[in-house]
Amino acid sequence: MSPDLASLQRRLVDLVGAHHVDAAPESTVPFAVDGRVPALTIRPGTQDEVASVVSACAAEGAALVPWGGGTAMGTGNPPERVDLVVRLDRLDRVVEFDPDNLCATVEAGLPLARLQKLAAGKKVLLPLDPPEGDRVTLGGLVAANLSGPRRLQHGTIRDWVLGLRVVLPDGERIHCGGRVIKNVTGYDMNKLFIRSFGTLGIVTEVTVKLLPMPAVQATVMGLFPELSAAASVVEEVLGSFLLPEALDLLDPGALDLLTPRLGTAGGFAVVAGFAGSREIVARQVRDLEAMISVRGGASRRFQEADSTETWDAVTNLFQALPQEPFRVLCTLAVPIGRTAGMMASVRAQAAAKGLWAAVSAHAGSGIVRVAFRPEDGCSGDGAVPGLTEALEVLRGEAAAVGGSLVIQEAPRRLKERVDAWGRPGSAFSTMRRIKAEFDPQRLCSPGRFLGGI
Amino acid sequence: MAQRVLVEALRQVVGEANVLNAPVHLQLYQYDAYLEERRPDAVVFVHSTEEVAAVIKVCHAQGVPFLPRGGGTNLSGGTIPFRGGVVIEMIRMNQLLEVDPVNLRARVQPGMFNLELGNALAPLGYQFLPDPASQKAATLGGNVAENSGGPHCFKYGVTTNHVVGLTVVLPDGEIAEFGGVAPDGPGYDLTGVFVGSEGTFGICTEVVVRIVRQPEGVKTMLAIYDSIDRGSETVSAIVAAGMVPATLEMMDQLVIQAVEQSIHCGLPLDCATVLIIEVDGLKDDLEAQSEAIVRLCMEHGAREVRVAKDEGERALLWAGRRGAFGAVARLSPSYLVCDGTVPRTALPAVLKKVAEVGERYDLKIPNVFHAGDGNLHPLILFDWRNAEQKERVMKAGMEILALCVDLGGTISGEHGVGLEKMDALRLVLSEADIRSQLRVKRAFDPKDLANPGKIFPAPLEVAGVS
Ligand SMILES: Cc1cc2nc3c(=O)[nH]c(=O)nc-3n(C[C@H](O)[C@H](O)[C@H](O)COP(=O)(O)OP(=O)(O)OC[C@H]3O[C@@H](n4cnc5c(N)ncnc54)[C@H](O)[C@@H]3O)c2cc1C
């Protein structure tokens, strides 16, 4: 039974007001999910309104996709259907900021950068640095478990969420966790919604732990002609007492992208970020520079604002890539020790298939971020078969060591050939039962997640 | 009759020697570190994932409840077979399967004791960070199931932050892999959901943990105070100064006296509280950090601050804290360990109110707490032979939990709900919250066979209160 959208629209207008419900193409087309244009977009203004909207959709059998900053909307498989996009940008209030207890509660639509700004005023921060921090919302961060280079020391949002409020697919409001840093009252429901990609409901409020701001920060970049030398620095750092916040590896494609901002060109780079007291930052910078020089590499040092700027450039490396004729972004997750090897494999595949690639890895965490584009002059469609093959080969290699390849962004015609997540494993039957318990009508982001969930 | 059929089927899969059903044996498995008792129908010793799967398949086929038992040290009745059935004894699955420093992971069987894992990693220069005070007798499987904490949570988090993969036998006997050595596996985070599930989602038979280098240096300090408020103020002051110590632990006077009697670690008997502070990391700034902390302690009225000069002195400072629960056991025939959590700045307020509860119910309540985490453990002393007193204890315990909730906290920081806190669950969770958690339970265990009767109170409708 397909939903009666005209009647749903009237109902929604009653709930949130006419100017927050939109059916005109100029306000629906920009919110297409993998090419599927929603019939309606809606901007609820409170968490209660979100609940009413979801209830109305449940009653009408309408499928919805929540939309935060939109930075991860390319991730996953094309949804089976999208009747409604629920925009959360009006849910941007700070509910409680409690620096003395190192925590904050905010609505899900608040951009991360605004939380950071508020926190900085009290010399605290949420030590996470996903790409596009000015656009990423706290809700999006939770739903996609986004992360950046600093996950080496600080983990992901999974390690910082204390509590969530969620509207379930039937419109019921629940809360998970709380605002204390140790909490085993019932199941750890936060973990269910973190990285659930909008398939189990809509996260409307997030409580996070915060960290005191470090006194000093610095970054060291080591440049090498060979990957092996850069990778051996990574290995030595990981086996040492050093405690870098971030430890990334960049290939020549990635370094080229950084040229405009950092003036880098050619070769491979290891980039390490340090934060803390003056003494420990100085010590680590010294040690790292020694490791680089022993291997014949060239070091560059970035302090304070320059250090921040460097990481901003590295994190947002792929954002400047042109989208025409197309670009494909994907992430390989492998055991930490396989990171550099995976980087080499990606480069070999790109070379073999005549593709342009840039690779940037969180080398202490096992995360390899890849951008592929057709070589200059090649028509977009011609590159798709080679790319399809490359992705399958790399996915196979990752799977062989227990890892995965996930497509973050790709043109629809590629997604039709390669599953965004790969084949589900032995945990899948439980996942499917969870989905069925929470969303039996399959109304929340249907089809986007692993195995068609 | 049903029991004979069950025992026979279990013997078929694990062999006669691995099944206990004599009353004298079953009696040993009818209690744990909590206060209630219930006898199982059989106890089974298992040695492999496949055996666990076979045993659970028997239970599933016969509709018999089961529960895994590790060290039995949980404090909420998690291993009491509330509806009878089979206790699956995990203690023989105690091998360290792999230490993998390159990938910073280790793979462990769940029956291994937490401390054994620590001892195996130490010579290699690595550590597994969660270290509950019970680490000598608590297993990794129990740590996972309770999402255990310990004295280093303020900086390093709890068990869930250090478990990245699990092999699980689901309640229908199927084997599933959750997570693994590589990060960010696609799909729901079932590892995260399983940790803290108190044995109600099945049995984990392998655990992949994150290991880290041991820190280059450690400094341990003990600050002695004449006022408990000044001690907790110091904790807030250290955090406000931007420092993140690994440990911020406190004990009050009654605990100190008990510890001193049993361990003789040189604590002054007349002080109001001691605060144990540990900073770790690169050695370059540890001296400066510890000087700053000593200064803060003195500014906030510490009578004296001792800084451990070597590993021996450090061990002595820790011996007192780790031995606290044991030492308090000397003060009375039994005690109830409360486990509430509040936002850290509410600690002084909650401690005052706990003292008032003690006076009102005429009960002695010594206190140990993870001050950095806002996690308090009032230990209510009583004599289990005195039924009237026991009733007062239960009421006082419930009041303390309610206090924590009123101050923005919760009813359990690390010991779990089990049987103990089912009635307190509604202080924190709404009916909708409870219903949503039961949906997860149904997804894992539709027949309600894995450790049934725990965590969730009876629905209000049935109790006629709705
Ligand atoms: C003196 C003392 C000090 C303590 N200190 C602390 C502390 O500092 N921090 C803290 O957090 N806790 C502490 N505890 C509580 C307790 O030690 C922990 O909860 C511990 O992790 C339990 O481990 P165990 O092996 O004894 O588990 P058990 O008590 O045997 O079982 C606990 C729960 O885990 C389940 N379980 C066991 N094995 C498995 C498995 N393989 N798969 C699935 N479920 C399983 C059981 O069914 C049960 O529900 C303390 C307890 C005592 C007695």
JSON list of C-alpha atoms in Angstrom, two decimals, chain B residues 227-396:
[
{"chain": "B", "resi": 227, "resn": "SER", "atom": "CA", "xyz": [37.39, 16.73, 55.98]},
{"chain": "B", "resi": 228, "resn": "ILE", "atom": "CA", "xyz": [35.75, 14.66, 53.30]},
{"chain": "B", "resi": 229, "resn": "ASP", "atom": "CA", "xyz": [34.44, 17.78, 51.55]},
{"chain": "B", "resi": 230, "resn": "ARG", "atom": "CA", "xyz": [37.94, 19.13, 51.11]},
{"chain": "B", "resi": 231, "resn": "GLY", "atom": "CA", "xyz": [38.93, 15.84, 49.52]},
{"chain": "B", "resi": 232, "resn": "SER", "atom": "CA", "xyz": [36.17, 15.97, 46.95]},
{"chain": "B", "resi": 233, "resn": "GLU", "atom": "CA", "xyz": [36.81, 19.67, 46.29]},
{"chain": "B", "resi": 234, "resn": "THR", "atom": "CA", "xyz": [40.37, 18.75, 45.43]},
{"chain": "B", "resi": 235, "resn": "VAL", "atom": "CA", "xyz": [39.11, 16.27, 42.85]},
{"chain": "B", "resi": 236, "resn": "SER", "atom": "CA", "xyz": [37.12, 18.99, 41.12]},
{"chain": "B", "resi": 237, "resn": "ALA", "atom": "CA", "xyz": [40.05, 21.40, 41.35]},
{"chain": "B", "resi": 238, "resn": "ILE", "atom": "CA", "xyz": [42.40, 18.93, 39.65]},
{"chain": "B", "resi": 239, "resn": "VAL", "atom": "CA", "xyz": [39.97, 18.45, 36.80]},
{"chain": "B", "resi": 240, "resn": "ALA", "atom": "CA", "xyz": [39.33, 22.19, 36.53]},
{"chain": "B", "resi": 241, "resn": "ALA", "atom": "CA", "xyz": [43.09, 22.73, 36.24]},
{"chain": "B", "resi": 242, "resn": "GLY", "atom": "CA", "xyz": [42.93, 20.75, 32.99]},
{"chain": "B", "resi": 243, "resn": "MET", "atom": "CA", "xyz": [44.62, 17.61, 34.29]},
{"chain": "B", "resi": 244, "resn": "VAL", "atom": "CA", "xyz": [43.39, 14.12, 33.49]},
{"chain": "B", "resi": 245, "resn": "PRO", "atom": "CA", "xyz": [44.80, 11.76, 36.10]},
{"chain": "B", "resi": 246, "resn": "ALA", "atom": "CA", "xyz": [44.43, 8.04, 35.50]},
{"chain": "B", "resi": 247, "resn": "THR", "atom": "CA", "xyz": [43.08, 7.58, 39.00]},
{"chain": "B", "resi": 248, "resn": "LEU", "atom": "CA", "xyz": [41.11, 9.66, 41.51]},
{"chain": "B", "resi": 249, "resn": "GLU", "atom": "CA", "xyz": [39.96, 7.28, 44.28]},
{"chain": "B", "resi": 250, "resn": "MET", "atom": "CA", "xyz": [38.69, 8.02, 47.78]},
{"chain": "B", "resi": 251, "resn": "MET", "atom": "CA", "xyz": [38.02, 6.07, 50.96]},
{"chain": "B", "resi": 252, "resn": "ASP", "atom": "CA", "xyz": [36.39, 7.38, 54.11]},
{"chain": "B", "resi": 253, "resn": "GLN", "atom": "CA", "xyz": [37.41, 6.93, 57.72]},
{"chain": "B", "resi": 254, "resn": "LEU", "atom": "CA", "xyz": [35.59, 3.66, 58.46]},
{"chain": "B", "resi": 255, "resn": "VAL", "atom": "CA", "xyz": [37.11, 2.05, 55.38]},
{"chain": "B", "resi": 256, "resn": "ILE", "atom": "CA", "xyz": [40.56, 3.40, 56.21]},
{"chain": "B", "resi": 257, "resn": "GLN", "atom": "CA", "xyz": [40.34, 1.92, 59.68]},
{"chain": "B", "resi": 258, "resn": "ALA", "atom": "CA", "xyz": [39.24, -1.43, 58.32]},
{"chain": "B", "resi": 259, "resn": "VAL", "atom": "CA", "xyz": [41.97, -1.43, 55.70]},
{"chain": "B", "resi": 260, "resn": "GLU", "atom": "CA", "xyz": [44.60, -0.51, 58.24]},
{"chain": "B", "resi": 261, "resn": "GLN", "atom": "CA", "xyz": [43.55, -3.35, 60.51]},
{"chain": "B", "resi": 262, "resn": "SER", "atom": "CA", "xyz": [43.83, -5.94, 57.79]},
{"chain": "B", "resi": 263, "resn": "ILE", "atom": "CA", "xyz": [46.60, -4.66, 55.52]},
{"chain": "B", "resi": 264, "resn": "HIS", "atom": "CA", "xyz": [48.73, -2.32, 57.63]},
{"chain": "B", "resi": 265, "resn": "CYS", "atom": "CA", "xyz": [49.67, 0.08, 54.89]},
{"chain": "B", "resi": 266, "resn": "GLY", "atom": "CA", "xyz": [50.32, 3.03, 57.15]},
{"chain": "B", "resi": 267, "resn": "LEU", "atom": "CA", "xyz": [47.12, 5.03, 56.77]},
{"chain": "B", "resi": 268, "resn": "PRO", "atom": "CA", "xyz": [46.34, 7.42, 59.65]},
{"chain": "B", "resi": 269, "resn": "LEU", "atom": "CA", "xyz": [43.36, 6.12, 61.63]},
{"chain": "B", "resi": 270, "resn": "ASP", "atom": "CA", "xyz": [42.13, 9.55, 62.61]},
{"chain": "B", "resi": 271, "resn": "CYS", "atom": "CA", "xyz": [41.79, 11.18, 59.19]},
{"chain": "B", "resi": 272, "resn": "ALA", "atom": "CA", "xyz": [38.44, 11.74, 57.49]},
{"chain": "B", "resi": 273, "resn": "THR", "atom": "CA", "xyz": [39.42, 10.61, 54.03]},
{"chain": "B", "resi": 274, "resn": "VAL", "atom": "CA", "xyz": [42.30, 9.71, 51.75]},
{"chain": "B", "resi": 275, "resn": "LEU", "atom": "CA", "xyz": [42.48, 10.48, 48.07]},
{"chain": "B", "resi": 276, "resn": "ILE", "atom": "CA", "xyz": [44.61, 8.29, 45.82]},
{"chain": "B", "resi": 277, "resn": "ILE", "atom": "CA", "xyz": [45.77, 10.08, 42.70]},
{"chain": "B", "resi": 278, "resn": "GLU", "atom": "CA", "xyz": [47.76, 8.54, 39.91]},
{"chain": "B", "resi": 279, "resn": "VAL", "atom": "CA", "xyz": [49.10, 10.28, 36.82]},
{"chain": "B", "resi": 280, "resn": "ASP", "atom": "CA", "xyz": [50.75, 8.35, 34.01]},
{"chain": "B", "resi": 281, "resn": "GLY", "atom": "CA", "xyz": [52.13, 8.83, 30.53]},
{"chain": "B", "resi": 282, "resn": "LEU", "atom": "CA", "xyz": [55.37, 10.18, 29.14]},
{"chain": "B", "resi": 283, "resn": "LYS", "atom": "CA", "xyz": [57.82, 10.77, 31.94]},
{"chain": "B", "resi": 284, "resn": "ASP", "atom": "CA", "xyz": [58.82, 14.28, 30.89]},
{"chain": "B", "resi": 285, "resn": "ASP", "atom": "CA", "xyz": [56.04, 16.12, 32.70]},
{"chain": "B", "resi": 286, "resn": "LEU", "atom": "CA", "xyz": [55.08, 13.67, 35.44]},
{"chain": "B", "resi": 287, "resn": "GLU", "atom": "CA", "xyz": [57.19, 15.44, 38.03]},
{"chain": "B", "resi": 288, "resn": "ALA", "atom": "CA", "xyz": [55.62, 18.79, 37.14]},
{"chain": "B", "resi": 289, "resn": "GLN", "atom": "CA", "xyz": [52.13, 17.27, 37.15]},
{"chain": "B", "resi": 290, "resn": "SER", "atom": "CA", "xyz": [52.58, 15.63, 40.52]},
{"chain": "B", "resi": 291, "resn": "GLU", "atom": "CA", "xyz": [54.00, 18.84, 42.00]},
{"chain": "B", "resi": 292, "resn": "ALA", "atom": "CA", "xyz": [50.98, 20.75, 40.71]},
{"chain": "B", "resi": 293, "resn": "ILE", "atom": "CA", "xyz": [48.66, 18.15, 42.20]},
{"chain": "B", "resi": 294, "resn": "VAL", "atom": "CA", "xyz": [50.41, 18.16, 45.56]},
{"chain": "B", "resi": 295, "resn": "ARG", "atom": "CA", "xyz": [50.07, 21.94, 45.59]},
{"chain": "B", "resi": 296, "resn": "LEU", "atom": "CA", "xyz": [46.35, 21.74, 44.82]},
{"chain": "B", "resi": 297, "resn": "CYS", "atom": "CA", "xyz": [45.84, 19.16, 47.57]},
{"chain": "B", "resi": 298, "resn": "MET", "atom": "CA", "xyz": [47.61, 21.35, 50.12]},
{"chain": "B", "resi": 299, "resn": "GLU", "atom": "CA", "xyz": [45.68, 24.43, 48.98]},
{"chain": "B", "resi": 300, "resn": "HIS", "atom": "CA", "xyz": [42.49, 22.48, 49.54]},
{"chain": "B", "resi": 301, "resn": "GLY", "atom": "CA", "xyz": [43.39, 21.56, 53.07]},
{"chain": "B", "resi": 302, "resn": "ALA", "atom": "CA", "xyz": [45.21, 18.24, 52.83]},
{"chain": "B", "resi": 303, "resn": "ARG", "atom": "CA", "xyz": [46.96, 17.38, 56.06]},
{"chain": "B", "resi": 304, "resn": "GLU", "atom": "CA", "xyz": [49.70, 15.54, 54.23]},
{"chain": "B", "resi": 305, "resn": "VAL", "atom": "CA", "xyz": [50.47, 14.25, 50.75]},
{"chain": "B", "resi": 306, "resn": "ARG", "atom": "CA", "xyz": [52.61, 11.18, 50.21]},
{"chain": "B", "resi": 307, "resn": "VAL", "atom": "CA", "xyz": [54.22, 10.57, 46.85]},
{"chain": "B", "resi": 308, "resn": "ALA", "atom": "CA", "xyz": [55.30, 7.00, 46.13]},
{"chain": "B", "resi": 309, "resn": "LYS", "atom": "CA", "xyz": [59.03, 6.96, 45.47]},
{"chain": "B", "resi": 310, "resn": "ASP", "atom": "CA", "xyz": [59.21, 3.52, 43.91]},
{"chain": "B", "resi": 311, "resn": "GLU", "atom": "CA", "xyz": [57.14, 0.54, 42.78]},
{"chain": "B", "resi": 312, "resn": "GLY", "atom": "CA", "xyz": [57.10, -0.85, 46.33]},
{"chain": "B", "resi": 313, "resn": "GLU", "atom": "CA", "xyz": [55.62, 2.29, 47.80]},
{"chain": "B", "resi": 314, "resn": "ARG", "atom": "CA", "xyz": [53.15, 2.50, 44.94]},
{"chain": "B", "resi": 315, "resn": "ALA", "atom": "CA", "xyz": [52.03, -1.07, 45.55]},
{"chain": "B", "resi": 316, "resn": "LEU", "atom": "CA", "xyz": [51.48, -0.21, 49.21]},
{"chain": "B", "resi": 317, "resn": "LEU", "atom": "CA", "xyz": [49.31, 2.80, 48.37]},
{"chain": "B", "resi": 318, "resn": "TRP", "atom": "CA", "xyz": [47.27, 0.58, 46.05]},
{"chain": "B", "resi": 319, "resn": "ALA", "atom": "CA", "xyz": [47.06, -2.40, 48.39]},
{"chain": "B", "resi": 320, "resn": "GLY", "atom": "CA", "xyz": [44.82, -0.36, 50.66]},
{"chain": "B", "resi": 321, "resn": "ARG", "atom": "CA", "xyz": [42.40, 0.56, 47.89]},
{"chain": "B", "resi": 322, "resn": "ARG", "atom": "CA", "xyz": [42.28, -2.85, 46.28]},
{"chain": "B", "resi": 323, "resn": "GLY", "atom": "CA", "xyz": [41.79, -4.53, 49.60]},
{"chain": "B", "resi": 324, "resn": "ALA", "atom": "CA", "xyz": [39.03, -2.18, 50.72]},
{"chain": "B", "resi": 325, "resn": "PHE", "atom": "CA", "xyz": [36.02, -4.42, 50.08]},
{"chain": "B", "resi": 326, "resn": "GLY", "atom": "CA", "xyz": [37.74, -7.37, 51.66]},
{"chain": "B", "resi": 327, "resn": "ALA", "atom": "CA", "xyz": [38.80, -5.38, 54.69]},
{"chain": "B", "resi": 328, "resn": "VAL", "atom": "CA", "xyz": [35.31, -4.01, 55.27]},
{"chain": "B", "resi": 329, "resn": "ALA", "atom": "CA", "xyz": [34.09, -7.60, 55.40]},
{"chain": "B", "resi": 330, "resn": "ARG", "atom": "CA", "xyz": [35.85, -7.78, 58.78]},
{"chain": "B", "resi": 331, "resn": "LEU", "atom": "CA", "xyz": [33.65, -5.07, 60.21]},
{"chain": "B", "resi": 332, "resn": "SER", "atom": "CA", "xyz": [30.41, -7.02, 60.10]},
{"chain": "B", "resi": 333, "resn": "PRO", "atom": "CA", "xyz": [29.05, -10.40, 58.99]},
{"chain": "B", "resi": 334, "resn": "SER", "atom": "CA", "xyz": [27.72, -8.92, 55.74]},
{"chain": "B", "resi": 335, "resn": "TYR", "atom": "CA", "xyz": [27.36, -5.73, 53.83]},
{"chain": "B", "resi": 336, "resn": "LEU", "atom": "CA", "xyz": [25.47, -4.44, 50.84]},
{"chain": "B", "resi": 337, "resn": "VAL", "atom": "CA", "xyz": [27.61, -2.72, 48.22]},
{"chain": "B", "resi": 338, "resn": "CYS", "atom": "CA", "xyz": [25.71, 0.19, 46.72]},
{"chain": "B", "resi": 339, "resn": "ASP", "atom": "CA", "xyz": [26.85, 1.43, 43.34]},
{"chain": "B", "resi": 340, "resn": "GLY", "atom": "CA", "xyz": [25.43, 4.81, 42.44]},
{"chain": "B", "resi": 341, "resn": "THR", "atom": "CA", "xyz": [26.83, 7.43, 40.14]},
{"chain": "B", "resi": 342, "resn": "VAL", "atom": "CA", "xyz": [26.40, 11.21, 40.13]},
{"chain": "B", "resi": 343, "resn": "PRO", "atom": "CA", "xyz": [27.94, 14.06, 38.15]},
{"chain": "B", "resi": 344, "resn": "ARG", "atom": "CA", "xyz": [31.30, 14.54, 39.83]},
{"chain": "B", "resi": 345, "resn": "THR", "atom": "CA", "xyz": [30.52, 17.96, 41.30]},
{"chain": "B", "resi": 346, "resn": "ALA", "atom": "CA", "xyz": [27.54, 16.48, 43.15]},
{"chain": "B", "resi": 347, "resn": "LEU", "atom": "CA", "xyz": [29.77, 14.13, 45.17]},
{"chain": "B", "resi": 348, "resn": "PRO", "atom": "CA", "xyz": [29.97, 16.23, 48.36]},
{"chain": "B", "resi": 349, "resn": "ALA", "atom": "CA", "xyz": [26.19, 16.65, 48.36]},
{"chain": "B", "resi": 350, "resn": "VAL", "atom": "CA", "xyz": [25.48, 12.97, 47.85]},
{"chain": "B", "resi": 351, "resn": "LEU", "atom": "CA", "xyz": [27.95, 11.92, 50.53]},
{"chain": "B", "resi": 352, "resn": "LYS", "atom": "CA", "xyz": [26.24, 14.14, 53.10]},
{"chain": "B", "resi": 353, "resn": "LYS", "atom": "CA", "xyz": [22.89, 12.67, 52.23]},
{"chain": "B", "resi": 354, "resn": "VAL", "atom": "CA", "xyz": [24.21, 9.12, 52.40]},
{"chain": "B", "resi": 355, "resn": "ALA", "atom": "CA", "xyz": [25.41, 9.85, 55.91]},
{"chain": "B", "resi": 356, "resn": "GLU", "atom": "CA", "xyz": [21.93, 11.11, 56.80]},
{"chain": "B", "resi": 357, "resn": "VAL", "atom": "CA", "xyz": [20.40, 7.91, 55.42]},
{"chain": "B", "resi": 358, "resn": "GLY", "atom": "CA", "xyz": [22.75, 5.93, 57.65]},
{"chain": "B", "resi": 359, "resn": "GLU", "atom": "CA", "xyz": [21.68, 7.88, 60.71]},
{"chain": "B", "resi": 360, "resn": "ARG", "atom": "CA", "xyz": [18.00, 7.63, 59.90]},
{"chain": "B", "resi": 361, "resn": "TYR", "atom": "CA", "xyz": [18.14, 3.84, 59.48]},
{"chain": "B", "resi": 362, "resn": "ASP", "atom": "CA", "xyz": [20.65, 3.39, 62.27]},
{"chain": "B", "resi": 363, "resn": "LEU", "atom": "CA", "xyz": [23.16, 1.72, 59.98]},
{"chain": "B", "resi": 364, "resn": "LYS", "atom": "CA", "xyz": [26.90, 2.08, 59.55]},
{"chain": "B", "resi": 365, "resn": "ILE", "atom": "CA", "xyz": [27.83, 3.02, 56.00]},
{"chain": "B", "resi": 366, "resn": "PRO", "atom": "CA", "xyz": [31.52, 3.17, 55.13]},
{"chain": "B", "resi": 367, "resn": "ASN", "atom": "CA", "xyz": [32.29, 4.60, 51.70]},
{"chain": "B", "resi": 368, "resn": "VAL", "atom": "CA", "xyz": [34.73, 3.82, 48.91]},
{"chain": "B", "resi": 369, "resn": "PHE", "atom": "CA", "xyz": [34.43, 5.78, 45.72]},
{"chain": "B", "resi": 370, "resn": "HIS", "atom": "CA", "xyz": [35.79, 6.37, 42.27]},
{"chain": "B", "resi": 371, "resn": "ALA", "atom": "CA", "xyz": [35.74, 10.12, 42.83]},
{"chain": "B", "resi": 372, "resn": "GLY", "atom": "CA", "xyz": [36.87, 11.10, 39.34]},
{"chain": "B", "resi": 373, "resn": "ASP", "atom": "CA", "xyz": [33.92, 9.23, 37.85]},
{"chain": "B", "resi": 374, "resn": "GLY", "atom": "CA", "xyz": [31.36, 10.35, 40.44]},
{"chain": "B", "resi": 375, "resn": "ASN", "atom": "CA", "xyz": [30.85, 6.65, 41.22]},
{"chain": "B", "resi": 376, "resn": "LEU", "atom": "CA", "xyz": [30.24, 5.91, 44.90]},
{"chain": "B", "resi": 377, "resn": "HIS", "atom": "CA", "xyz": [30.14, 2.62, 46.74]},
{"chain": "B", "resi": 378, "resn": "PRO", "atom": "CA", "xyz": [28.50, 3.07, 50.12]},
{"chain": "B", "resi": 379, "resn": "LEU", "atom": "CA", "xyz": [28.90, -0.27, 51.93]},
{"chain": "B", "resi": 380, "resn": "ILE", "atom": "CA", "xyz": [25.96, -0.81, 54.25]},
{"chain": "B", "resi": 381, "resn": "LEU", "atom": "CA", "xyz": [27.01, -3.03, 57.13]},
{"chain": "B", "resi": 382, "resn": "PHE", "atom": "CA", "xyz": [24.64, -5.56, 58.67]},
{"chain": "B", "resi": 383, "resn": "ASP", "atom": "CA", "xyz": [24.19, -9.04, 60.02]},
{"chain": "B", "resi": 384, "resn": "TRP", "atom": "CA", "xyz": [22.38, -11.33, 57.62]},
{"chain": "B", "resi": 385, "resn": "ARG", "atom": "CA", "xyz": [20.94, -13.33, 60.51]},
{"chain": "B", "resi": 386, "resn": "ASN", "atom": "CA", "xyz": [18.98, -10.27, 61.58]},
{"chain": "B", "resi": 387, "resn": "ALA", "atom": "CA", "xyz": [15.97, -10.15, 59.25]},
{"chain": "B", "resi": 388, "resn": "GLU", "atom": "CA", "xyz": [14.67, -6.84, 60.53]},
{"chain": "B", "resi": 389, "resn": "GLN", "atom": "CA", "xyz": [18.06, -5.21, 59.99]},
{"chain": "B", "resi": 390, "resn": "LYS", "atom": "CA", "xyz": [18.33, -6.68, 56.51]},
{"chain": "B", "resi": 391, "resn": "GLU", "atom": "CA", "xyz": [15.04, -5.06, 55.62]},
{"chain": "B", "resi": 392, "resn": "ARG", "atom": "CA", "xyz": [16.31, -1.68, 56.81]},
{"chain": "B", "resi": 393, "resn": "VAL", "atom": "CA", "xyz": [19.45, -2.19, 54.73]},
{"chain": "B", "resi": 394, "resn": "MET", "atom": "CA", "xyz": [17.45, -2.82, 51.57]},
{"chain": "B", "resi": 395, "resn": "LYS", "atom": "CA", "xyz": [15.37, 0.30, 52.19]},
{"chain": "B", "resi": 396, "resn": "ALA", "atom": "CA", "xyz": [18.44, 2.42, 52.87]}
]
